[in-house]
Every structure is written in structure tokens, then in C-alpha cells.
CSV table of C-alpha atoms and ligand atoms in Angstrom, one decimal:
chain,number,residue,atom,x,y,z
A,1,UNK,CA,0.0,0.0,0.0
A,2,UNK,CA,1.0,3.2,-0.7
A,3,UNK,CA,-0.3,6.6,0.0
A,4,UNK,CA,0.6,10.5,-1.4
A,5,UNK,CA,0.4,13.0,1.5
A,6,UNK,CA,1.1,16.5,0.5
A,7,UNK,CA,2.8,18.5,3.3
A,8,UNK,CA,2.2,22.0,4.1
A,9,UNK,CA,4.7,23.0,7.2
A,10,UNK,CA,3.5,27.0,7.3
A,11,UNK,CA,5.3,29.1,9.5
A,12,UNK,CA,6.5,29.5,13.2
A,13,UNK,CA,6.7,26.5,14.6
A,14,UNK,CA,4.7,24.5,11.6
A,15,UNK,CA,7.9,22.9,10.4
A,16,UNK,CA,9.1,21.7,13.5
A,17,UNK,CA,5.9,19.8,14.5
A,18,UNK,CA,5.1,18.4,10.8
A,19,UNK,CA,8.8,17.3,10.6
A,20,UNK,CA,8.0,15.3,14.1
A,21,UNK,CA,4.8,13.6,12.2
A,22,UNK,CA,6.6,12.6,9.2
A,23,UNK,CA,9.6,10.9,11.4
A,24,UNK,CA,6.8,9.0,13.3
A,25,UNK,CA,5.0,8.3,9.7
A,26,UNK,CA,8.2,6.8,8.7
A,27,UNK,CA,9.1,4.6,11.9
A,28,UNK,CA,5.0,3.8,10.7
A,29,UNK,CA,6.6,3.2,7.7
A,30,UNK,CA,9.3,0.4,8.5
A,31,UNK,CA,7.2,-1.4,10.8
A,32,UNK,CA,4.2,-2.1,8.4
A,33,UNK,CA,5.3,-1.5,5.2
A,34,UNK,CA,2.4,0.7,4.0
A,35,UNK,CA,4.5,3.8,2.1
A,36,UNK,CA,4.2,7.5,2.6
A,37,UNK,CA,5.7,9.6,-0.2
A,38,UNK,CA,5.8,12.9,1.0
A,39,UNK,CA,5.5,16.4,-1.4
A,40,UNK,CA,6.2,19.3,0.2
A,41,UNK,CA,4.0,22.8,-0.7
A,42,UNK,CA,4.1,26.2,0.4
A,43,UNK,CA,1.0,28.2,1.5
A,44,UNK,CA,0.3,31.1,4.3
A,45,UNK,CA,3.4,33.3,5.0
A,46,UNK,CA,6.4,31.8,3.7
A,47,UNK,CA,4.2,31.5,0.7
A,48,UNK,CA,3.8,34.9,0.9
A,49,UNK,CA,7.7,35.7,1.3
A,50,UNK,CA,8.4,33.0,-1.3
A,51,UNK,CA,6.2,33.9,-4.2
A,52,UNK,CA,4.5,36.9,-3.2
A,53,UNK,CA,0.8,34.8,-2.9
A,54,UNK,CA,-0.6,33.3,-0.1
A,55,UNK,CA,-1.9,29.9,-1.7
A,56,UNK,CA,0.2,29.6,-4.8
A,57,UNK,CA,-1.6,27.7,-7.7
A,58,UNK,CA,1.0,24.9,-7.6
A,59,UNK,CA,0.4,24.3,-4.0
A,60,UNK,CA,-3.2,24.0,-4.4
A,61,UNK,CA,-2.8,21.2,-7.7
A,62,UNK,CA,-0.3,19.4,-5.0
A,63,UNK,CA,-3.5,19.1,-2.7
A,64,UNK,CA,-5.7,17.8,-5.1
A,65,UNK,CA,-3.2,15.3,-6.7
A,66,UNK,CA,-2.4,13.6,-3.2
A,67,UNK,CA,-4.0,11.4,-1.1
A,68,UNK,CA,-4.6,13.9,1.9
A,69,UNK,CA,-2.8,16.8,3.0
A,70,UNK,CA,-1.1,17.5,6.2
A,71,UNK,CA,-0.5,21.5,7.7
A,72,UNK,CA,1.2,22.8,10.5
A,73,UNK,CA,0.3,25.9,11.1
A,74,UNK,CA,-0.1,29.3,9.2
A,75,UNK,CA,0.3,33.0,10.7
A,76,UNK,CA,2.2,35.4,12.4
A,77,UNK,CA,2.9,39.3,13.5
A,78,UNK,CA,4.9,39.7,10.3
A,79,UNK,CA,1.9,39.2,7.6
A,80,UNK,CA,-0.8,40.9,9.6
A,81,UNK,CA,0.0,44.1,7.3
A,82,UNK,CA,-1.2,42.1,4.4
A,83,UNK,CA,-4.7,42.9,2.3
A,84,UNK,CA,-7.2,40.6,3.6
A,85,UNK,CA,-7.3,38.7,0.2
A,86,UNK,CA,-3.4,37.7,1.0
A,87,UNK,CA,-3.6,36.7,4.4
A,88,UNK,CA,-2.1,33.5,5.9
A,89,UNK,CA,-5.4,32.8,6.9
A,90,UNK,CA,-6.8,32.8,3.9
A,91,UNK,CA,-4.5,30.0,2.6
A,92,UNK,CA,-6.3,27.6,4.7
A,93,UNK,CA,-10.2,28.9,3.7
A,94,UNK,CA,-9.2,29.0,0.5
A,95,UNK,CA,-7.7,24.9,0.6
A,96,UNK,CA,-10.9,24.3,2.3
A,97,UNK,CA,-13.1,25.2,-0.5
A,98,UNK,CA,-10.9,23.7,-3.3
A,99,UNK,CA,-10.2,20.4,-2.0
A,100,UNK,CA,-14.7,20.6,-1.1
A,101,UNK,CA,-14.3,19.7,2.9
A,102,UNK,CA,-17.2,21.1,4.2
A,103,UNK,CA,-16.6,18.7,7.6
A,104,UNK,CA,-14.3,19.7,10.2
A,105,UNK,CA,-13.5,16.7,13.3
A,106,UNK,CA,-12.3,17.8,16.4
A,107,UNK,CA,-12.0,15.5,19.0
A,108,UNK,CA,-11.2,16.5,22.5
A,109,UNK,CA,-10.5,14.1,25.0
A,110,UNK,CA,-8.6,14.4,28.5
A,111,UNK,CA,-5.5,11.8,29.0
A,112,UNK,CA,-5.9,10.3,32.6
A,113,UNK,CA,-1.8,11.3,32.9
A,114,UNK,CA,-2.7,15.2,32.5
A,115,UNK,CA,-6.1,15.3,34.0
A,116,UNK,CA,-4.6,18.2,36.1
A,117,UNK,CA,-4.0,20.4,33.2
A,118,UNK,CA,-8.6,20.2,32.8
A,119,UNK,CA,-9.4,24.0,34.4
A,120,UNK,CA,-12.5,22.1,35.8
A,121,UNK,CA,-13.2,20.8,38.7
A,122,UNK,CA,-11.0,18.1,40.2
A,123,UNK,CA,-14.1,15.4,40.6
A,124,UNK,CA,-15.3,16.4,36.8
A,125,UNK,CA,-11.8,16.0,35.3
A,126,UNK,CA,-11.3,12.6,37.2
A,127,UNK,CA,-14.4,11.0,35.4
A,128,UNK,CA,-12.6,11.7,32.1
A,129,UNK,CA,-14.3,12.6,28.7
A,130,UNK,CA,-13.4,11.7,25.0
A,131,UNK,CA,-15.5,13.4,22.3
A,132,UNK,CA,-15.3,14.1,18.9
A,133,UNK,CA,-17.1,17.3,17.5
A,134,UNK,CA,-18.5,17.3,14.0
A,135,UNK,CA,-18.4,21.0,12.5
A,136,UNK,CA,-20.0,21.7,9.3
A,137,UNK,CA,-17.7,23.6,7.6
A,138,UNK,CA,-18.7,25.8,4.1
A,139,UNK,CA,-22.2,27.1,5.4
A,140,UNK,CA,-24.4,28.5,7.5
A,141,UNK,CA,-23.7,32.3,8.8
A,142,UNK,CA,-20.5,32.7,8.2
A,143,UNK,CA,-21.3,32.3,4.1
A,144,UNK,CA,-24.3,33.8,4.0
A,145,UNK,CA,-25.7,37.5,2.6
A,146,UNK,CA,-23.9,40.1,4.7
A,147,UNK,CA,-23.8,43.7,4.6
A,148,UNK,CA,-24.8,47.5,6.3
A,149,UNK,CA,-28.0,49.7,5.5
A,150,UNK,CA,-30.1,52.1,7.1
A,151,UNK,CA,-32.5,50.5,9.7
A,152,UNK,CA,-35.5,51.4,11.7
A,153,UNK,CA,-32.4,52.6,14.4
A,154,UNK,CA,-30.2,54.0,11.8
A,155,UNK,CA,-27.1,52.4,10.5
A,156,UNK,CA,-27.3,48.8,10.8
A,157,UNK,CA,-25.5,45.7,9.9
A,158,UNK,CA,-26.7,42.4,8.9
A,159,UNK,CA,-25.6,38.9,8.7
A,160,UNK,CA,-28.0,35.8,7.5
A,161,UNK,CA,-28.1,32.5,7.8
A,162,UNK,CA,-28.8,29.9,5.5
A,163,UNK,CA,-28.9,25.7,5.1
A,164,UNK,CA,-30.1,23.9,2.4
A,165,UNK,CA,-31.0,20.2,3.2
A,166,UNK,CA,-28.4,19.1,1.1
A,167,UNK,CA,-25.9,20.6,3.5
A,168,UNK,CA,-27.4,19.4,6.3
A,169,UNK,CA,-28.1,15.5,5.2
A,170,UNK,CA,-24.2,15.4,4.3
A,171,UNK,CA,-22.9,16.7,8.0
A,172,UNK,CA,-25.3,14.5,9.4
A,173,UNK,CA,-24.1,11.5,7.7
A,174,UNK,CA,-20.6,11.5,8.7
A,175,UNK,CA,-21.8,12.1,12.2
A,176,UNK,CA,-23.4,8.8,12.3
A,177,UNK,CA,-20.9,7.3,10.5
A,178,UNK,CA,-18.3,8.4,13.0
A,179,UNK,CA,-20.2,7.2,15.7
A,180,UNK,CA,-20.9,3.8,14.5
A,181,UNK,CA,-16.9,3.9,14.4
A,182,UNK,CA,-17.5,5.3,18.4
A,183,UNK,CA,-20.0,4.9,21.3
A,184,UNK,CA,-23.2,5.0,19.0
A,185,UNK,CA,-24.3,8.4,20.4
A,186,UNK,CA,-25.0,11.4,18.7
A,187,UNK,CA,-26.0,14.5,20.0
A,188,UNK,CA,-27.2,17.3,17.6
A,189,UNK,CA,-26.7,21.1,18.9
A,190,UNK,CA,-28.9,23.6,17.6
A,191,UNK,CA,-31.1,26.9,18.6
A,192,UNK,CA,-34.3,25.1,17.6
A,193,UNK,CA,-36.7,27.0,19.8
A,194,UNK,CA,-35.3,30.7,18.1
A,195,UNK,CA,-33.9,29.7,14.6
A,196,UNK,CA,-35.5,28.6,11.4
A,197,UNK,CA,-32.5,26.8,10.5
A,198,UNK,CA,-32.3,25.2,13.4
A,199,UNK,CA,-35.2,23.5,13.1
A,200,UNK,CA,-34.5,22.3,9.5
A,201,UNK,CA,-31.5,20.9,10.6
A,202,UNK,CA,-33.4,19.2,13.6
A,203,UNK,CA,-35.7,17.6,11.3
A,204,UNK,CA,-33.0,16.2,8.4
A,205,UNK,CA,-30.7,14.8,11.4
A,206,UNK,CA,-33.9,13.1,12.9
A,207,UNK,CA,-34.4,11.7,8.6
A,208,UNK,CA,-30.8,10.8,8.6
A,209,UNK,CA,-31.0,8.9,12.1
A,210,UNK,CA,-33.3,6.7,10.5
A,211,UNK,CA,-31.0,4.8,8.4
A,212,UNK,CA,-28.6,4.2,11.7
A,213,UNK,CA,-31.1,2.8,13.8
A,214,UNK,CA,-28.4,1.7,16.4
A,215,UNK,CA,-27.6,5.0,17.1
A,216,UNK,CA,-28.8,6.8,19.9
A,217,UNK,CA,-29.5,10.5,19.2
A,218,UNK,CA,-30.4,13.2,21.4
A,219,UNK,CA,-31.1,17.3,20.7
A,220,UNK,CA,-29.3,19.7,22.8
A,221,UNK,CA,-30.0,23.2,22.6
A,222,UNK,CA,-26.9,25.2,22.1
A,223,UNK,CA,-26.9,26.9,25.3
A,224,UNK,CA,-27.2,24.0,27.2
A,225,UNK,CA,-24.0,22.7,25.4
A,226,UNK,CA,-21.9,25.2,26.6
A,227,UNK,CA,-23.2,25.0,30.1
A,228,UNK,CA,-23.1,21.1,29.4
A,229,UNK,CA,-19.3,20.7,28.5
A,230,UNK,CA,-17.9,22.5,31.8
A,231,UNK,CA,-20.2,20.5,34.1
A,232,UNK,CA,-20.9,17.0,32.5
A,233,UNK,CA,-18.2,16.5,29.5
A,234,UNK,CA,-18.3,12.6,30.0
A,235,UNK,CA,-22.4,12.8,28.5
A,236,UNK,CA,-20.8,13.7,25.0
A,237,UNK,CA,-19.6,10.9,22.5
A,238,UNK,CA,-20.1,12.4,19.1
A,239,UNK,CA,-21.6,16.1,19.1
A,240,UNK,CA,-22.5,17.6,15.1
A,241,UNK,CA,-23.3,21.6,14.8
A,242,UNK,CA,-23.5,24.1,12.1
A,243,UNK,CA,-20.7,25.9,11.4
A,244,UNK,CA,-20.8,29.1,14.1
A,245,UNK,CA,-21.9,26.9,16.9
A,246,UNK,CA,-19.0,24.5,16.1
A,247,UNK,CA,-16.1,27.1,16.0
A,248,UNK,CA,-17.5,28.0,19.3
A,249,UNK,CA,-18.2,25.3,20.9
A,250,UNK,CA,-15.4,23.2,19.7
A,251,UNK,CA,-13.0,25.7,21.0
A,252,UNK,CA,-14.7,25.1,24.4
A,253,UNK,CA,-14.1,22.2,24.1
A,254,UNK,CA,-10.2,22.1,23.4
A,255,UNK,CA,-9.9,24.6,26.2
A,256,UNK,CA,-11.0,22.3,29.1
A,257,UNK,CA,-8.5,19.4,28.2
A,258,UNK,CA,-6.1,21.8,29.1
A,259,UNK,CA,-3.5,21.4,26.5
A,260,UNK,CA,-3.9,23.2,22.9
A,261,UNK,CA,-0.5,21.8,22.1
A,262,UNK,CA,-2.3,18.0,21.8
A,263,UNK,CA,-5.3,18.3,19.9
A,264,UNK,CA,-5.5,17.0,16.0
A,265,UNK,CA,-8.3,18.2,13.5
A,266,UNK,CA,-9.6,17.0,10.5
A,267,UNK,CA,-11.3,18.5,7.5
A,268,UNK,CA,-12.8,16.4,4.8
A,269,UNK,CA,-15.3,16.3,2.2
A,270,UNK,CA,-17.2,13.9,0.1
A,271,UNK,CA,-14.2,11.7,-1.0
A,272,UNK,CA,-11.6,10.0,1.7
A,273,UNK,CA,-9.0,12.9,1.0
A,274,UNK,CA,-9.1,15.1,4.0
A,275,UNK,CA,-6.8,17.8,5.1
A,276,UNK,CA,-5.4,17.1,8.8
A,277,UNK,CA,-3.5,19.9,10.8
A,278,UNK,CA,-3.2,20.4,14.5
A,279,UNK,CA,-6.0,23.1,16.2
A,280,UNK,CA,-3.2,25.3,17.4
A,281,UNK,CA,-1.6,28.3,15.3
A,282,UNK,CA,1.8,28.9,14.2
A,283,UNK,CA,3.0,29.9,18.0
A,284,UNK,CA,5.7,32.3,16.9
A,285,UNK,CA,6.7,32.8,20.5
A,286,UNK,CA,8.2,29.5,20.7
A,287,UNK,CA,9.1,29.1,16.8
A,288,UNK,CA,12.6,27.9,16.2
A,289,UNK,CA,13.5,26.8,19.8
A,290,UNK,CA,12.5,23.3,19.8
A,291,UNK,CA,10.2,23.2,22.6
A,292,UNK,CA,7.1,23.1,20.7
A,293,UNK,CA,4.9,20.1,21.6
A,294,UNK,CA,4.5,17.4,18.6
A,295,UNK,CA,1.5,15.7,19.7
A,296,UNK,CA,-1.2,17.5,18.1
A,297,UNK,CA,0.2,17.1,14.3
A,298,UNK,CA,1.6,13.4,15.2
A,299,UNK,CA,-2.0,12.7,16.4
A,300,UNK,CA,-3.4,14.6,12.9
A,301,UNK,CA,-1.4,11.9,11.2
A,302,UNK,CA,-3.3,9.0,12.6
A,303,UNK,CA,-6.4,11.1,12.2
A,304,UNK,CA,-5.3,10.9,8.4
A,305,UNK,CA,-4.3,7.2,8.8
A,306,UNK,CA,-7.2,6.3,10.1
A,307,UNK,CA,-9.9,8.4,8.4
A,308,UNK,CA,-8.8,8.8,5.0
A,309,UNK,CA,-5.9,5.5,4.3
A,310,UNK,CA,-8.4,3.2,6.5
A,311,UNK,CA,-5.3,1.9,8.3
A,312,UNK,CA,-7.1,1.5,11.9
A,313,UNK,CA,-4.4,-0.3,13.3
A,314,UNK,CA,-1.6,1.9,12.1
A,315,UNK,CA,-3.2,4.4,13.8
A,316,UNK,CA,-3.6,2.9,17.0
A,317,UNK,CA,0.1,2.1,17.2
A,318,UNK,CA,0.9,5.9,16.8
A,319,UNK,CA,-2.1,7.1,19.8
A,320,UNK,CA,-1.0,4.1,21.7
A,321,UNK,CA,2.6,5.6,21.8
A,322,UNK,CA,1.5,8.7,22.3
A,323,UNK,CA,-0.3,7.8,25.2
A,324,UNK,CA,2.4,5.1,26.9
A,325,UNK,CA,4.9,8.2,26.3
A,326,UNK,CA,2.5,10.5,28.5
A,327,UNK,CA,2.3,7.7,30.7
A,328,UNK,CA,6.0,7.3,31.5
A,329,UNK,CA,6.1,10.6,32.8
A,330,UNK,CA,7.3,12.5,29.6
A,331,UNK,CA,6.1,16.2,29.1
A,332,UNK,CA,7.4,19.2,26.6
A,333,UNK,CA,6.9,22.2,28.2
A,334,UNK,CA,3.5,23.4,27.8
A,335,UNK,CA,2.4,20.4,29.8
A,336,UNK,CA,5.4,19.8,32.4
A,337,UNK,CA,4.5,20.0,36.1
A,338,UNK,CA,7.5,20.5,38.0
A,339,UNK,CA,5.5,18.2,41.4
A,340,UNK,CA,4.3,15.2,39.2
A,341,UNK,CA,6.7,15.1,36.3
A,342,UNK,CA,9.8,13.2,36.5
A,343,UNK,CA,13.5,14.9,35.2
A,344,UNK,CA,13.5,18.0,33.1
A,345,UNK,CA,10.7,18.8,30.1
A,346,UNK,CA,11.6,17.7,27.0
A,347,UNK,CA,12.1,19.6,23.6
A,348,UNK,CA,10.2,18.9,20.2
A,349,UNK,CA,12.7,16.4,18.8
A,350,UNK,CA,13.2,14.2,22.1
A,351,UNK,CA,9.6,13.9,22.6
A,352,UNK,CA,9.2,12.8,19.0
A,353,UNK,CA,12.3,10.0,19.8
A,354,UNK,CA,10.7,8.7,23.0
A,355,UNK,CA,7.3,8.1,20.8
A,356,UNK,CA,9.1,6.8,17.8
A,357,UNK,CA,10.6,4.4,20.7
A,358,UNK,CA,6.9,3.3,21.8
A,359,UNK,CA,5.8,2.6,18.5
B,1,NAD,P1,-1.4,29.9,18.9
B,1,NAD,O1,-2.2,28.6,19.0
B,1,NAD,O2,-0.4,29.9,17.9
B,1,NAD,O3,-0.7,30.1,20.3
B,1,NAD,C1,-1.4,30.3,21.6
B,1,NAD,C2,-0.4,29.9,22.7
B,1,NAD,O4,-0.3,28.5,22.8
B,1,NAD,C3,1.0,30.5,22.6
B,1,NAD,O5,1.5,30.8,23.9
B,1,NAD,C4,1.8,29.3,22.0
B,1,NAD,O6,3.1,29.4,22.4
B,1,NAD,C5,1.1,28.1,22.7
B,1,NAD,N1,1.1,26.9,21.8
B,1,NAD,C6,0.4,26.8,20.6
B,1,NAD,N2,0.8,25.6,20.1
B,1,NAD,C7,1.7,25.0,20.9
B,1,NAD,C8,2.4,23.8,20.8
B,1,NAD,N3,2.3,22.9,19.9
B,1,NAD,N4,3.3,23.6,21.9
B,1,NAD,C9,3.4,24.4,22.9
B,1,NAD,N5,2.8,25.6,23.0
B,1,NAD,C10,1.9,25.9,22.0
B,1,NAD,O7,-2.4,31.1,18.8
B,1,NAD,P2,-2.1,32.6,18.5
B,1,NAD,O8,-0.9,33.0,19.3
B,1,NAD,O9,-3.4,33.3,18.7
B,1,NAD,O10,-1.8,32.7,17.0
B,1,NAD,C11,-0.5,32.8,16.4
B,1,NAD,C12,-0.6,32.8,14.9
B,1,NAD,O11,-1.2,31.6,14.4
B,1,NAD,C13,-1.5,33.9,14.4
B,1,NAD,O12,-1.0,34.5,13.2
B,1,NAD,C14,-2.8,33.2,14.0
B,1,NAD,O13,-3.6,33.8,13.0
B,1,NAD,C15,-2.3,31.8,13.6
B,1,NAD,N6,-3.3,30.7,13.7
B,1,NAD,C16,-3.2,29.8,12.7
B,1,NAD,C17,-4.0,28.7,12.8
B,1,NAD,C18,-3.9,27.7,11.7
B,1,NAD,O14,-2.9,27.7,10.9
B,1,NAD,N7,-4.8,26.7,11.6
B,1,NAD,C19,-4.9,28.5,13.8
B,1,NAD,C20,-4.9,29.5,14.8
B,1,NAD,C21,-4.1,30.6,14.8
């Protein structure tokens, strides 16, 4: 078997943490035999130093042409005086909507080794939680008709809202598919009692759920979410949500793990390429010093094994040695407690070697 994976290392600490997930596809590599050929692209800032564009054309052909693509990170200080069309940021929206992933997978999960990084309470922390948020991606409010007139107040501003069944049907889907992969819970988040697409969207993921009867689904309004994931976490398996509710929510979510530096992300569409890249950003505080933490972008990579190769077992090798490497004791910085952790934190690189080692 062999697979394509375009690489996209951005800037800041992006190419230390996507070289970390290529060594550990690699050690992957020799110990199964399935073959990564890796092309490497440039988008976001050095794109923008580079060539003068933030998602050069060539970079976007790469992306279609492989198998999946995997980013570091895109961003920094030194591109914020960019126009808006030639923003870092833009590199990735605009990816998004060539390569058609309109499905973004977060999971967020708390690793019994670092349950005292989790800002909640000790006795909600110790029960544990492991989740997996479905965003849809390409719709809802943040696409729709947007603009300023002259209201019943004066001046006003608008933004609308808009899902068409179509949308709605195909974010549904991969949530039951993903948790037929997981607990066989779903739980759909919406404003139904207010919102008019909320209560379309209630409706097709109640006609979807019909075809995965052994599914459990339950709707949560989206206030209740919020309120929901500080005090009961461990109630959600698989959560889907439109697009604004998911940035914000899923966010939320990331924040009471405790630890930005190890949470992967998916995007993907309607074929099994995907784009995988951790949730942080390019962390130019810390670029170049090798003290970034790996985990996130290793853990994208068996996201991408899993979801888009359908190599399962591949990648529960590489979450298996993430998690026995957390278990001995073995932090970067960002999650290093000086009382519980044993020896001195280690940098990028050794952390990568002691999970290569676990393999
Ligand atoms: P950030 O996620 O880059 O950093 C926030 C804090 O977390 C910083 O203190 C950073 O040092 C730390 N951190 C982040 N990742 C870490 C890791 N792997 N290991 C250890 N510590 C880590 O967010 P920010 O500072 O708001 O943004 C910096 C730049 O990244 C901005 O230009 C922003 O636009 C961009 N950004 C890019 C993406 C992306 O490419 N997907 C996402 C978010 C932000």
C-alpha cells in the first residue's frame, strides 16, 4: 500500500511539529510496510515571502493530486499588514473550498496522565471525557448574505443565515458514521426553539438517524452545550453543529483538556481525501526553539491514517505511543508540572524520539 500525502509546514513552529509527524509516519513506515511519499508545498506566510501569494496555484494542484494533505500551522505578526485577500489565513479557507471539505472533526478528549491540566473541577476531570465534534464547515452564517443599510435605528448591519437540506443531510451522515466507528451516540446542537435553520436541521438529522437505527440521538440546545461541556463532559460521545456553533463550541471544548499543544483536526469532504493539521496556530513565541509540543500534528497523522488510508491499526500504534509516552512521565513544556513530572521537560525532537521508541 502506498499513499501520497502533500505537506504544508507554514510558519512558526509549523515545520518543526510536521517534521516530528513525518519521522513517526516513517518509523510507521518500516514497521508495516504501508508507504508515505511525501510532497512538500508552500501556503500562508512563507508562501507569501516565497512567491508573493498566499496559496500559490502549484500548492493548491499538489493538494488535489495527493492522497490527503497535512499543515502545520499558518500565521504570524509579520503578515498581519497584508490585504485581507493575502492573508495567511486565507490560505487555509481557501484549501478548504478547493479540495470541497465542508466537515471539520475535532476530538477533545482528556489523558488520565494530564487530568490536572482540565481548568474544571478536580471530581469532573477525574471521570474523564473523550468526544469528537463534527463541525460543518462551508455554510451557515458565516457564508451567507452580509452587509450595512439604514435600519429602523439607523445604520445597521446584517448577517444571514442559510442551510439547504443538502448541507445538512451530508454533516449528518458523517456524524453517524463516526459514531458507529465510536459509542453510537449522537447528540445534535442547535437553537431550535429561536432559529429557522435550526429547526431544519433538527428535522433532516432526525431523517438521517433513521438509516442508523443503532444509534442513539439526542437534541441539545446550544446553550445548554456550553453549560453542558464545563459540568458533564463525560455525556458527550459524538456532538454535530452548524458551522458558528461548532467554531465556538469546539473551542470550548479544546480549552477544558487543558492542553492546545495536543489536539489533532480533521477536515474532509465527500471523498476519503481530508486535510489534517493540529487546532493550534503557528506559536511564533516559541518558533525555532524546539520546545514546541508534537503531539497535536503526530495525532493529525493517525487522524489521516485512520480516516482517509483506513489503516485503523496503524493508527492505533501511533495514539498508543502517544499515550504510553505521556504515561511514563514525559512532558514538553507546555504540559510539564515540575511536582508530578519526572526529570526535566523535553524539547520537540526528544519527545518525537521517545514516541518513535513506543511505536
Ligand atoms: P497559537 O495557537 O499559535 O498560540 C497560543 C499559545 O499557545 C501560545 O502561547 C503558544 O506558544 C502556545 N502553543 C500553541 N501551540 C503550541 C504547541 N504545539 N506547543 C506548545 N505551545 C503551543 O495562537 P495565537 O498566538 O493566537 O496565533 C499565532 C498565529 O497563528 C496567528 O498568526 C494566528 O492567526 C495563527 N493561527 C493559525 C491557525 C492555523 O494555521 N490553523 C490557527 C490558529 C491561529
Amino acid at each position: 500500500m502506498e499513499f501520497t500525502i502533500a505537506l504544508i509546514k507554514g510558519d512558526g513552529i509549523g515545520p518543526e511539529i510536521v517534521d516530528s509527524a513525518v519521522r513517526v509516519l516513517d518509523a510507521v513506515s518500516e514497521k508495516t510496510g504501508v508507504k508515505f511519499n511525501f510532497k512538500s508545498y508552500l501556503a500562508g506566510g512563507s508562501a507569501i515571502d516565497a512567491v508573493g501569494q498566499t496559496l500559490p496555484e502549484e500548492t493548491v494542484k499538489g493538494c488535489l493530486e495527493a492522497d490527503s494533505v497535512l499543515l502545520g500551522a499558518v500565521g504570524g505578526e509579520k503578515w498581519n499588514s497584508q490585504p485581507p485577500e493575502n492573508r495567511p489565513e486565507k490560505a487555509l479557507l481557501g484549501i478548504r473550498k478547493e479540495m470541497g471539505l465542508f466537515t471539520n472533526l475535532r476530538p477533545a478528549k482528556i489523558y488520565e496522565s494530564l487530568s490536572d491540566a482540565c481548568p474544571l473541577r478536580k471530581e469532573v476531570a477525574e471521570q474523564g471525557f473523550d468526544m469528537v465534534i463534527v463541525r460543518e464547515l462551508t455554510g451557515g452564517i458565516y457564508f451567507g448574505e452580509r452587509g450595512r443599510r439604514e435600519g429602523k435605528f439607523g445604520p445597521e448591519a446584517y448577517d444571514t443565515e442559510a442551510y439547504s437540506v443538502m448541507e445538512i443531510e451530508r454533516i449528518a451522515k458523517v456524524a453517524f458514521e463516526t459514531a458507529m466507528k465510536r459509542k453510537k451516540k449522537v447528540i445534535s446542537v442547535d437553537k431550535a426553539n429561536v432559529l429557522e435553520t435550526s429547526r431544519l436541521w433538527r428535522e433532516t438529522v432526525h431523517r438521517i438517524a433513521e438509516d442508523y437505527p443503532e444509534v442513539e440521538v439526542e437534541d441539545m440546545l446550544v446553550d445548554n452545550a456550553a453549560m453542558q461541556l464545563v459540568r458533564a463532559p463525560g455525556r458527550f460521545d459524538v456532538m454535530v453543529t452548524s458551522n458558528m456553533f461548532g467554531d465556538i463550541l469546539s473551542d470550548e471544548a479544546s480549552q477544558i483538556t487543558g492542553s492546545i499543544g495536543m489536539l489533532p483536526s480533521a477536515s474532509l469532504g465527500e471523498t476519503t481525501r481530508g486535510m489534517y493539521e493540529p487546532i493550534h496556530g503557528s506559536a511564533p513565541d516559541i518558533a525555532g526553539q524546539n520546545i514546541a509540543n508534537p503531539i497535536a500534528t503526530i495525532l493529525s497523522a493517525a487522524m489521516m491514517l485512520r480516516y482517509s488510508f483506513d489503516l485503523p491499526k496503524e493508527a492505533d500504534m501511533i495514539e498508543k505511543a502517544v499515550n504510553d509516552t505521556l504515561n511514563a512521565g514525559l512532558r514538553t513544556v507546555d504540559i510539564y508540572d515540575k511536582d508530578t513530572c519526572e526529570g526535566e521537560p523535553l524539547g520537540t525532537v526528544e519527545m518525537t524520539d521517545e514516541i518513535i521508541k513506543r511505536l
